[in-house]
Coordinates of N, CA and C in Angstrom, one line a residue:
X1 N 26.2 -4.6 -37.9 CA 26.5 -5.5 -36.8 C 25.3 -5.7 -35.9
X2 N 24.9 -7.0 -35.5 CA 23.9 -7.1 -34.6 C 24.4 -6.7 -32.9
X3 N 23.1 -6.7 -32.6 CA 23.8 -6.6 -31.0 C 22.7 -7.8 -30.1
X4 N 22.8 -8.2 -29.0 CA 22.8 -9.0 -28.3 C 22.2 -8.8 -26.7
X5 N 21.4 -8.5 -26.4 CA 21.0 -8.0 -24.6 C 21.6 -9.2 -24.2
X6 N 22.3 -9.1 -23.2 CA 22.6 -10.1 -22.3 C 22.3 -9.5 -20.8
X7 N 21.9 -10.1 -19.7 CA 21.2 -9.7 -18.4 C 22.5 -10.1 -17.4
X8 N 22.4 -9.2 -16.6 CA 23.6 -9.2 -15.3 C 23.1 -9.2 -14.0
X9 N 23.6 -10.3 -14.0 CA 23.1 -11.0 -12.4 C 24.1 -10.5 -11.4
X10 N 23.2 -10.5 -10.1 CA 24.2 -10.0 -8.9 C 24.4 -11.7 -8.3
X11 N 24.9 -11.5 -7.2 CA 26.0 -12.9 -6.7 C 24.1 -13.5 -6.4
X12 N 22.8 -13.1 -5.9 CA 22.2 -13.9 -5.3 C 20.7 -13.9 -7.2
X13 N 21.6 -13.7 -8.4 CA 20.8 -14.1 -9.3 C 20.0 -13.1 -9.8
X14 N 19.4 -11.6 -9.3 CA 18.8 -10.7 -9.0 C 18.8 -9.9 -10.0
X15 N 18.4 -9.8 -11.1 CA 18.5 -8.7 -12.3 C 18.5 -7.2 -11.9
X16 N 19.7 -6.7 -12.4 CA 20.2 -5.3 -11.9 C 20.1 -4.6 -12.8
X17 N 20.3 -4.8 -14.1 CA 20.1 -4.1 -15.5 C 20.1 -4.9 -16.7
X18 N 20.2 -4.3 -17.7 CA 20.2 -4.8 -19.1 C 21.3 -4.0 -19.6
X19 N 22.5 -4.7 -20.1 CA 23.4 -4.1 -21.4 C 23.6 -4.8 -22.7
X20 N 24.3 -4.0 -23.7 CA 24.1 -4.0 -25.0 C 25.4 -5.1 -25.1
X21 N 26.0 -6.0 -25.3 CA 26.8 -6.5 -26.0 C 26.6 -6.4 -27.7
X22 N 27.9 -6.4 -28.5 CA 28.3 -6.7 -30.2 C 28.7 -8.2 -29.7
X23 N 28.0 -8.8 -30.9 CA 27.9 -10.2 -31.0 C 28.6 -10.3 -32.6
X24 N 29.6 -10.7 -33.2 CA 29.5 -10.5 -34.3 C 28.7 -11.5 -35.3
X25 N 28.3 -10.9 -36.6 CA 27.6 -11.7 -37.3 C 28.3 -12.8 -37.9
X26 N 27.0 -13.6 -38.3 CA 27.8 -14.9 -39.0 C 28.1 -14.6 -40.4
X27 N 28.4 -15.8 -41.0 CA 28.4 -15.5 -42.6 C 27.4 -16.0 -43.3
X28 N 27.1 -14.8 -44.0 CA 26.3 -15.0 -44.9 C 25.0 -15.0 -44.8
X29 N 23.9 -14.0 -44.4 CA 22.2 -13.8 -43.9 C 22.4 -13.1 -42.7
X30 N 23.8 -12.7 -41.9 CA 23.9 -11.7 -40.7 C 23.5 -11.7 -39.2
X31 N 22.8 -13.6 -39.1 CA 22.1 -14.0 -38.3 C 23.4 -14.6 -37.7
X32 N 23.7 -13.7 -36.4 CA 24.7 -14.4 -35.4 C 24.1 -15.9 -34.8
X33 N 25.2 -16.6 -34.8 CA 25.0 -18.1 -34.9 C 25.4 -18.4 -33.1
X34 N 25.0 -19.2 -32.5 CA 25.8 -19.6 -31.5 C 26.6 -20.5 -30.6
X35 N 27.3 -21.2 -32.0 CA 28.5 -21.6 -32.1 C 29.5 -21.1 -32.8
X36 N 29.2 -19.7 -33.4 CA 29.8 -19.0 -33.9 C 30.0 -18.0 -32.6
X37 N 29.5 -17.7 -31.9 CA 29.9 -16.9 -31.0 C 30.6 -17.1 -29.8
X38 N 30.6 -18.6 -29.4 CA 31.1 -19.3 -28.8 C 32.9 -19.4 -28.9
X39 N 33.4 -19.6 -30.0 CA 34.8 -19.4 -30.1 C 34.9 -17.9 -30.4
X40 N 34.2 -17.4 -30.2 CA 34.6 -15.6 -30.4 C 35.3 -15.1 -28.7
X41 N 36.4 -14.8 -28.9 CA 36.5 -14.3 -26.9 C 35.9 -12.8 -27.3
X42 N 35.1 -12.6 -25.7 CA 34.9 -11.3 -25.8 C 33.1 -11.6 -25.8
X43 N 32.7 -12.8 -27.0 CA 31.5 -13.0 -27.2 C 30.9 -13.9 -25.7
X44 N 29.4 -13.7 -25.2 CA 29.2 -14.0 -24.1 C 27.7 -14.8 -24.5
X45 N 27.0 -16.0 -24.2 CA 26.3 -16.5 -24.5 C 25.1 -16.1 -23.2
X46 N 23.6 -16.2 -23.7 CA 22.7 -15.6 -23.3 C 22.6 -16.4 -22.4
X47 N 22.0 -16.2 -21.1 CA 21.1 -17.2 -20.2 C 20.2 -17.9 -20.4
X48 N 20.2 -19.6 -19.8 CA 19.3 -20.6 -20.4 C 17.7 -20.3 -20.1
X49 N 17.9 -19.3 -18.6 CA 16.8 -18.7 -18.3 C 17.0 -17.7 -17.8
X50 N 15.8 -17.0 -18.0 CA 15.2 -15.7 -17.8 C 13.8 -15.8 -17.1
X51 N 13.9 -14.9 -15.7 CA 12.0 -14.5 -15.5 C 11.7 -13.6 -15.6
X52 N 10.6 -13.9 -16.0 CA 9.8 -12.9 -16.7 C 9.7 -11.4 -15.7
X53 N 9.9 -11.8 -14.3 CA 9.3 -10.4 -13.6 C 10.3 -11.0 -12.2
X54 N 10.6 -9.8 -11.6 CA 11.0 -10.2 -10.3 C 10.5 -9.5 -9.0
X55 N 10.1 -10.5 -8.1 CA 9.2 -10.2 -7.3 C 9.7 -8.6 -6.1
X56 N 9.0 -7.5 -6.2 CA 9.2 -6.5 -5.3 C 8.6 -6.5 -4.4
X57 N 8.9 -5.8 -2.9 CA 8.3 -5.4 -1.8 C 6.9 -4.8 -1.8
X58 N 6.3 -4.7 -1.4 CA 5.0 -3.4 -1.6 C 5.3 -2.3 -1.2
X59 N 4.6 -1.7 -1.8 CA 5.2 0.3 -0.9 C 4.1 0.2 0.1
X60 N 2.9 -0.4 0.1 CA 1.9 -0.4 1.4 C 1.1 -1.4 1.6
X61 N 0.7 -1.7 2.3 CA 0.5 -3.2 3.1 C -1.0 -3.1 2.1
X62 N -1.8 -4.4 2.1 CA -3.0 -4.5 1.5 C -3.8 -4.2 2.1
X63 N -4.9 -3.4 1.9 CA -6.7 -3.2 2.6 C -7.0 -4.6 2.5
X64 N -7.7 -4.5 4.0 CA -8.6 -5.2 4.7 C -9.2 -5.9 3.4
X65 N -10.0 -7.3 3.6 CA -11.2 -7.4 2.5 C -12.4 -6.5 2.9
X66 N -13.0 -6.5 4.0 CA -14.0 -5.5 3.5 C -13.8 -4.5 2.9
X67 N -12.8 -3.7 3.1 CA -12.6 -2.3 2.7 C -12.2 -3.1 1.0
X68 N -11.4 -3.4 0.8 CA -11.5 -4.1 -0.9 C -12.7 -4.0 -1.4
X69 N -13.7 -4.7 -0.4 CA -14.5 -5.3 -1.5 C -15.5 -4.0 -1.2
X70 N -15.9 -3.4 -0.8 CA -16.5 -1.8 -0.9 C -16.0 -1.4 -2.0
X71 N -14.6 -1.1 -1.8 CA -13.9 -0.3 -2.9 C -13.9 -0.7 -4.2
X72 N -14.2 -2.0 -3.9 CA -14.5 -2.0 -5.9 C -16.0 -2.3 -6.3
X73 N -16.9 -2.3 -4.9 CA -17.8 -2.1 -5.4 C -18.8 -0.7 -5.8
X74 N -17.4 0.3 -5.3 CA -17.7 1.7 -5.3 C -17.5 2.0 -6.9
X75 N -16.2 1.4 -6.9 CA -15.6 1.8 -8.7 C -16.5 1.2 -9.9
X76 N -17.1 -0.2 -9.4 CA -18.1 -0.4 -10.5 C -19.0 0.6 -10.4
X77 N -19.3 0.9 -9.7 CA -21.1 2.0 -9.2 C -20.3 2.8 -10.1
X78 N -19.4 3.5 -10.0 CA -18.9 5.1 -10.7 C -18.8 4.7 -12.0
X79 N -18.4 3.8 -12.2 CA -17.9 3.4 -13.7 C -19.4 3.0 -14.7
X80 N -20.2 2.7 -14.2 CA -21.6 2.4 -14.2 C -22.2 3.9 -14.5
X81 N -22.1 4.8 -13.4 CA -22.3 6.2 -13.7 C -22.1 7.2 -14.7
X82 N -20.2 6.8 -14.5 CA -20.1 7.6 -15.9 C -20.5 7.2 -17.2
X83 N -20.8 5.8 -17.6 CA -21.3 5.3 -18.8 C -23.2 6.3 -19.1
X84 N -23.8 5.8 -18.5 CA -25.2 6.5 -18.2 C -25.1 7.9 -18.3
X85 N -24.4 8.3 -17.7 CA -24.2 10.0 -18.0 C -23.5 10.7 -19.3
X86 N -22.7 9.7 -20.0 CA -22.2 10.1 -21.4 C -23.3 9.2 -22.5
X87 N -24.2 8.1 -21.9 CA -25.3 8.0 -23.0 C -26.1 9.1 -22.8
X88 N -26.5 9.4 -21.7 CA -27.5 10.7 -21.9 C -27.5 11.6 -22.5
X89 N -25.8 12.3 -22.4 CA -25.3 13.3 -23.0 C -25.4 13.1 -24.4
X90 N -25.2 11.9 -24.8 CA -25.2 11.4 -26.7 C -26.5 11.6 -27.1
X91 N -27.5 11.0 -25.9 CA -28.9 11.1 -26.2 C -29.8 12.1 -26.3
X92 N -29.1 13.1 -25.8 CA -29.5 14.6 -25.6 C -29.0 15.1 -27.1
X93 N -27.6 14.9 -27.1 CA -27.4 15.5 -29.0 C -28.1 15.2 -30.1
X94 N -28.3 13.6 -29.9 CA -29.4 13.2 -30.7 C -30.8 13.3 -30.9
X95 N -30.8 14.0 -29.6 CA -32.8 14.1 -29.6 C -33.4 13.2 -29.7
X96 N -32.8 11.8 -29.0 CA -33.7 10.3 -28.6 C -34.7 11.2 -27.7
X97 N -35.4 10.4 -27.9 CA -36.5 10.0 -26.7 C -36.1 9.5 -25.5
X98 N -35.1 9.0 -25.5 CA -34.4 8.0 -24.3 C -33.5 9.1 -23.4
X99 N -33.4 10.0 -23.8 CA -32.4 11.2 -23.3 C -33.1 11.9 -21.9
X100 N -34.2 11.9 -21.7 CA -34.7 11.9 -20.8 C -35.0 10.8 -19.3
X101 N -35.1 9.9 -19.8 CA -35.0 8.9 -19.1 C -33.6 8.2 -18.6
X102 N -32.3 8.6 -19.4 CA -31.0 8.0 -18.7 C -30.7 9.3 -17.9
X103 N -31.2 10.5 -18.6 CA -30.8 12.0 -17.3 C -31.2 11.4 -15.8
X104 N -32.8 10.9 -16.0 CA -33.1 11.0 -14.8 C -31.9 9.6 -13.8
X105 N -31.9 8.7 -14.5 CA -31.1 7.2 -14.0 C -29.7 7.7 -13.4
X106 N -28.7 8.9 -14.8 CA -27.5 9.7 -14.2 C -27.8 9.7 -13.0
X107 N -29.0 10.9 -13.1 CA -29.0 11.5 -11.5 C -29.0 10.6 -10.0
X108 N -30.1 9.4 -10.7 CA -30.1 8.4 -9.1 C -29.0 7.6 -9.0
X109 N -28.1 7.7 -10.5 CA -27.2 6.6 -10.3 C -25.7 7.3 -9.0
X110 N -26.0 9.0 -9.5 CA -24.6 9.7 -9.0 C -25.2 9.7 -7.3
X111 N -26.4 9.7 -6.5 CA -26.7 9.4 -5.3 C -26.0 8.3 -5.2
X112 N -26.4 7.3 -6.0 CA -26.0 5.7 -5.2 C -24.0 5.8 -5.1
X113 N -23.7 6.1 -6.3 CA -22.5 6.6 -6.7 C -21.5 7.3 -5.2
X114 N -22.2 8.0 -4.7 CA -22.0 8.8 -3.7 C -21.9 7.9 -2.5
X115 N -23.2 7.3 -2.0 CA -23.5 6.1 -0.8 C -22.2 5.2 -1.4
X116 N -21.9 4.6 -2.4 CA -20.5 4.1 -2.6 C -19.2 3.9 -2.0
X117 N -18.9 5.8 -2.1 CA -17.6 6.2 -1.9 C -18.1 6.7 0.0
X118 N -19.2 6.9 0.4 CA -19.0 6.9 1.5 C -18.9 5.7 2.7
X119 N -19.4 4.7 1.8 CA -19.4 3.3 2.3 C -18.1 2.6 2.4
X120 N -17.2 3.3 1.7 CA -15.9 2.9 1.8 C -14.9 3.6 2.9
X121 N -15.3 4.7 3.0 CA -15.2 5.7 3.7 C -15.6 5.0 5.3
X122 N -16.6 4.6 5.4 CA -16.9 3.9 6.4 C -16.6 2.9 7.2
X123 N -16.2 2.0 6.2 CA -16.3 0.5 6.1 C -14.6 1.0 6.6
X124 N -13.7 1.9 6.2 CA -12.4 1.8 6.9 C -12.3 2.3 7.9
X125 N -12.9 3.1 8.3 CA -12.7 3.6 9.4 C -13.5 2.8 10.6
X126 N -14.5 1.9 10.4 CA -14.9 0.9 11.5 C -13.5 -0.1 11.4
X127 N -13.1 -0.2 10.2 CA -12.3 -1.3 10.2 C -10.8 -1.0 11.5
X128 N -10.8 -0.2 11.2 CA -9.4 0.6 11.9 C -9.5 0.9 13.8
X129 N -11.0 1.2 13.8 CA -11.3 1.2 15.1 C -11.8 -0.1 15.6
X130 N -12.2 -1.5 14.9 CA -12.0 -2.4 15.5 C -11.1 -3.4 15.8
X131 N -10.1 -3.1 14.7 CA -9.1 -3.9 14.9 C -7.4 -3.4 14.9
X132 N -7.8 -2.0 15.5 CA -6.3 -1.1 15.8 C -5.8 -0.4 14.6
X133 N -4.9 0.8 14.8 CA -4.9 1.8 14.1 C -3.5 1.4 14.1
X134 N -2.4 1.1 12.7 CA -1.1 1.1 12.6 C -0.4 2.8 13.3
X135 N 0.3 2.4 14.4 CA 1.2 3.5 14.6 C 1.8 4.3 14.3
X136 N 1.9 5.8 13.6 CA 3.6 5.8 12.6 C 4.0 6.7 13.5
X137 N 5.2 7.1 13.4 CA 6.1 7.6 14.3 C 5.6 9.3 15.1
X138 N 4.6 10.0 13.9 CA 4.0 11.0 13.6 C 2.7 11.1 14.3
X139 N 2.5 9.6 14.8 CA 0.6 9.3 15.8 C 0.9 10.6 16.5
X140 N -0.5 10.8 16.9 CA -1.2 11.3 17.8 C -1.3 10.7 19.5
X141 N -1.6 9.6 18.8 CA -1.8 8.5 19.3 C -0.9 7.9 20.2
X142 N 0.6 7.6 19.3 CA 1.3 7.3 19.9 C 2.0 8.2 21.0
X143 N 2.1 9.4 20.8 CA 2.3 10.7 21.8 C 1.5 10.4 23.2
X144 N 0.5 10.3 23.0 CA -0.3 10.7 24.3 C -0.1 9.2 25.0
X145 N -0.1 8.3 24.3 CA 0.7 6.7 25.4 C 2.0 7.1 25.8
X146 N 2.5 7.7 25.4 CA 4.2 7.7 26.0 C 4.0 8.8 27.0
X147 N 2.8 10.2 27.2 CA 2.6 10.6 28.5 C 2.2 10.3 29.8
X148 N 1.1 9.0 28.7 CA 0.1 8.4 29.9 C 1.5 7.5 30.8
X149 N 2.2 7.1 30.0 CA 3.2 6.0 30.4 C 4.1 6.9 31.5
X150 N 4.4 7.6 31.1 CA 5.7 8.6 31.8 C 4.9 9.2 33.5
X151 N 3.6 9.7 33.4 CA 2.5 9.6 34.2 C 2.3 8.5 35.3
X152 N 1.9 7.5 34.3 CA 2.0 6.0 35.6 C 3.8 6.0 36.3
X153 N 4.5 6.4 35.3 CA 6.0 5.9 35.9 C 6.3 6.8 37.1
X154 N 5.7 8.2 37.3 CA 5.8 9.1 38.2 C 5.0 8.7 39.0
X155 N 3.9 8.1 39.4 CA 2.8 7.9 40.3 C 3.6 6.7 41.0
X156 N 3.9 5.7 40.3 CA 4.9 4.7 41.1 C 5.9 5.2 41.9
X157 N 6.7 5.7 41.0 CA 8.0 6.2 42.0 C 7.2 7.0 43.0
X158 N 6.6 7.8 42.8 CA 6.1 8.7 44.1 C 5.4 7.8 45.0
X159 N 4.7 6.5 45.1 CA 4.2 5.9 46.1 C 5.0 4.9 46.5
X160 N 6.2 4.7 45.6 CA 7.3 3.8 46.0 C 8.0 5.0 47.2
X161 N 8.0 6.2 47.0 CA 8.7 7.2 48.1 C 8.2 6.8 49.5
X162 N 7.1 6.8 49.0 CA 6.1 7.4 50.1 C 5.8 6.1 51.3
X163 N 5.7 4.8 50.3 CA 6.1 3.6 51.3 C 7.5 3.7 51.9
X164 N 8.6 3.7 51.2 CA 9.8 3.8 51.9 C 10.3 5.0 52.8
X165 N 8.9 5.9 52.8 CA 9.7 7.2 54.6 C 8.6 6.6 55.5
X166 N 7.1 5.4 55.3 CA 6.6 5.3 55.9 C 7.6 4.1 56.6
X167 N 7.8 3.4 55.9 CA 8.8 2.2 56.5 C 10.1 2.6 57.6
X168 N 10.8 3.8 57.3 CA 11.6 3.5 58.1 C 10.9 4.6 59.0
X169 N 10.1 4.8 59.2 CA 9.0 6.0 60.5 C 9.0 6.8 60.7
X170 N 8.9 7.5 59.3 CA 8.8 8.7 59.6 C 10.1 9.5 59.6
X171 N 11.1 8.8 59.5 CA 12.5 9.4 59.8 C 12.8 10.2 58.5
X172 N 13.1 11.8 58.6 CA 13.4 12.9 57.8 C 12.3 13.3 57.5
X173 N 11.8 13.5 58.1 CA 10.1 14.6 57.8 C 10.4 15.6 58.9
X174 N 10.0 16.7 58.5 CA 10.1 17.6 59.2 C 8.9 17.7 60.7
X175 N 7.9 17.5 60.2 CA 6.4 17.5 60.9 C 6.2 16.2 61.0
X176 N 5.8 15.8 62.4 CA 4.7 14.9 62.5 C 3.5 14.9 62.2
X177 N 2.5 15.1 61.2 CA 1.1 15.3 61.2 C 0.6 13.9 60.3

């Protein structure tokens, strides 16, 4: 017996899974037909369409372009690196002549290699200090605003007091001074 994937949509179209339906076969070559399946109850005919992919949320927002474009201009550099450092190593087994000359290139290339991944390193952290640091509930950051805040809100009330015993003159102070 053949079987049949057929796809199960929720009420807004949304593919939730895949299950196996028995489709029964036709006669004769075993190739279920589908108008043969059609008067079968029980048998369920495929969808006219299907997409290919359905679009998900991100689990994290996208890097900045500069920081992108650092970042892959870091991974070419490394990737550039490691190639040069495994010819050398081939070139060193083989006893090229050339084995000497990609050692030394490894070497300058794993410096640059380095300025790379620091430039990335860089490039996000200017990025973050010039154009704000996302919040999370866990900031640092956010902590010491809700002091500074609670701080101003005490300084008010205390000078809002302090106008309102001056206003009515002094009345409930103990001392005149």
């Amino acid at each position: 017996m053949g079987t049949a994937e057929q796809r199960e949509a929720s009420d807004g179209g949304v593919a939730e899974g895949w299950t196996a339906r028995r489709v029964p076969e036709a006669a004769g070559g075993g190739v279920p037909s589908q108008e043969r399946g059609a008067g079968v109850p029980g048998a369920q005919r495929r969808p006219a369409y299907r997409p290919l992919w359905v679009e998900e949320p991100a689990l994290r927002r996208r890097m900045p372009d500069p920081v992108r474009t650092a970042a892959v201009r870091a991974v070419i550099i490394i990737a550039v690196t490691l190639i040069q450092a495994v010819v050398a190593f081939l070139c060193t087994l083989a006893g090229s002549w050339l084995a000497f000359p990609m050692v030394i290139s490894s070497v300058a290339s794993t410096v640059v290699a380095t300025w790379g991944v620091l430039d990335v390193w860089v490039t996000r952290q200017v990025w973050n200090q010039r154009n704000g640091v996302v919040s999370v509930p866990s900031s640092t950051a956010r902590a010491l605003r809700r002091e500074r805040r609670a701080a101003r809100r005490q300084a008010k009330a205390a000078a809002r007091e302090r106008d309102r015993i001056r206003r009515r003159g002094g009345a409930g102070q103990l001392s005149h001074s």
